[in-house]
Amino acid sequence: MKQLLRCLKLLIMCKKKANSLYNSVILQTVILNTKKLIILALKRVSKMNAISRLSRFFLVNPLKA
């Protein structure tokens, strides 16, 4: 999770300085790394856990469904 936050901070920093080609290249790699980290995090959460969280969310917030 700390890695994910670090990547997001880098992403924001790079977006602010994305004028040069060098920074846009860094931005691309950070985006890729962030996507990979998110996918890894999702894989670690078991499917049953995700389903129970979703069902709980919709039970608590029926108007948002």
Short mmCIF file of C-alpha atoms in Angstrom, two decimals:
data_model
loop_
_atom_site.label_atom_id
_atom_site.label_comp_id
_atom_site.label_asym_id
_atom_site.label_seq_id
_atom_site.Cartn_x
_atom_site.Cartn_y
_atom_site.Cartn_z
CA MET A 1 0.00 0.00 0.00
CA LYS A 2 2.88 2.37 0.76
CA GLN A 3 4.29 1.65 -2.71
CA LEU A 4 0.92 2.51 -4.23
CA LEU A 5 0.80 5.84 -2.39
CA ARG A 6 4.38 6.61 -3.42
CA CYS A 7 3.49 5.89 -7.05
CA LEU A 8 0.44 8.13 -6.86
CA LYS A 9 2.52 10.96 -5.37
CA LEU A 10 5.05 10.53 -8.18
CA LEU A 11 2.21 10.53 -10.68
CA ILE A 12 0.91 13.87 -9.36
CA MET A 13 4.42 15.36 -9.32
CA CYS A 14 5.08 14.19 -12.88
CA LYS A 15 1.75 15.53 -14.11
CA LYS A 16 2.69 18.95 -12.78
CA LYS A 17 6.02 18.83 -14.60
CA ALA A 18 4.93 16.86 -17.66
CA ASN A 19 6.05 19.55 -20.12
CA SER A 20 9.30 17.86 -21.07
CA LEU A 21 9.59 14.55 -22.87
CA TYR A 22 11.72 13.12 -20.06
CA ASN A 23 9.01 13.72 -17.47
CA SER A 24 6.32 12.25 -19.71
CA VAL A 25 8.41 9.07 -20.01
CA ILE A 26 8.64 8.90 -16.20
CA LEU A 27 4.89 9.48 -16.08
CA GLN A 28 4.27 6.51 -18.39
CA THR A 29 6.39 4.17 -16.25
CA VAL A 30 4.72 5.38 -13.05
CA ILE A 31 1.28 4.78 -14.56
CA LEU A 32 2.31 1.25 -15.57
CA ASN A 33 3.74 0.53 -12.11
CA THR A 34 0.60 1.85 -10.43
CA LYS A 35 -1.61 -0.35 -12.60
CA LYS A 36 0.53 -3.38 -11.77
CA LEU A 37 0.36 -2.64 -8.05
CA ILE A 38 -3.41 -2.20 -8.15
CA ILE A 39 -3.82 -5.50 -10.01
CA LEU A 40 -1.58 -7.25 -7.47
CA ALA A 41 -3.55 -5.77 -4.59
CA LEU A 42 -6.83 -6.90 -6.15
CA LYS A 43 -5.49 -10.42 -6.67
CA ARG A 44 -4.46 -10.62 -3.02
CA VAL A 45 -7.98 -9.79 -1.85
CA SER A 46 -9.88 -13.02 -2.06
CA LYS A 47 -12.90 -13.11 -4.36
CA MET A 48 -15.24 -14.04 -1.52
CA ASN A 49 -13.99 -11.10 0.52
CA ALA A 50 -14.61 -8.76 -2.41
CA ILE A 51 -18.10 -10.18 -2.98
CA SER A 52 -19.03 -9.81 0.69
CA ARG A 53 -17.74 -6.23 0.73
CA LEU A 54 -19.75 -5.40 -2.38
CA SER A 55 -22.94 -6.96 -1.03
CA ARG A 56 -22.47 -5.15 2.28
CA PHE A 57 -21.97 -1.88 0.40
CA PHE A 58 -25.21 -2.31 -1.53
CA LEU A 59 -27.12 -3.33 1.59
CA VAL A 60 -25.90 -0.26 3.44
CA ASN A 61 -26.31 2.07 0.44
CA PRO A 62 -29.28 0.80 -1.58
CA LEU A 63 -29.81 4.22 -3.19
CA LYS A 64 -26.38 4.19 -4.82
CA ALA A 65 -26.97 0.85 -6.54
#
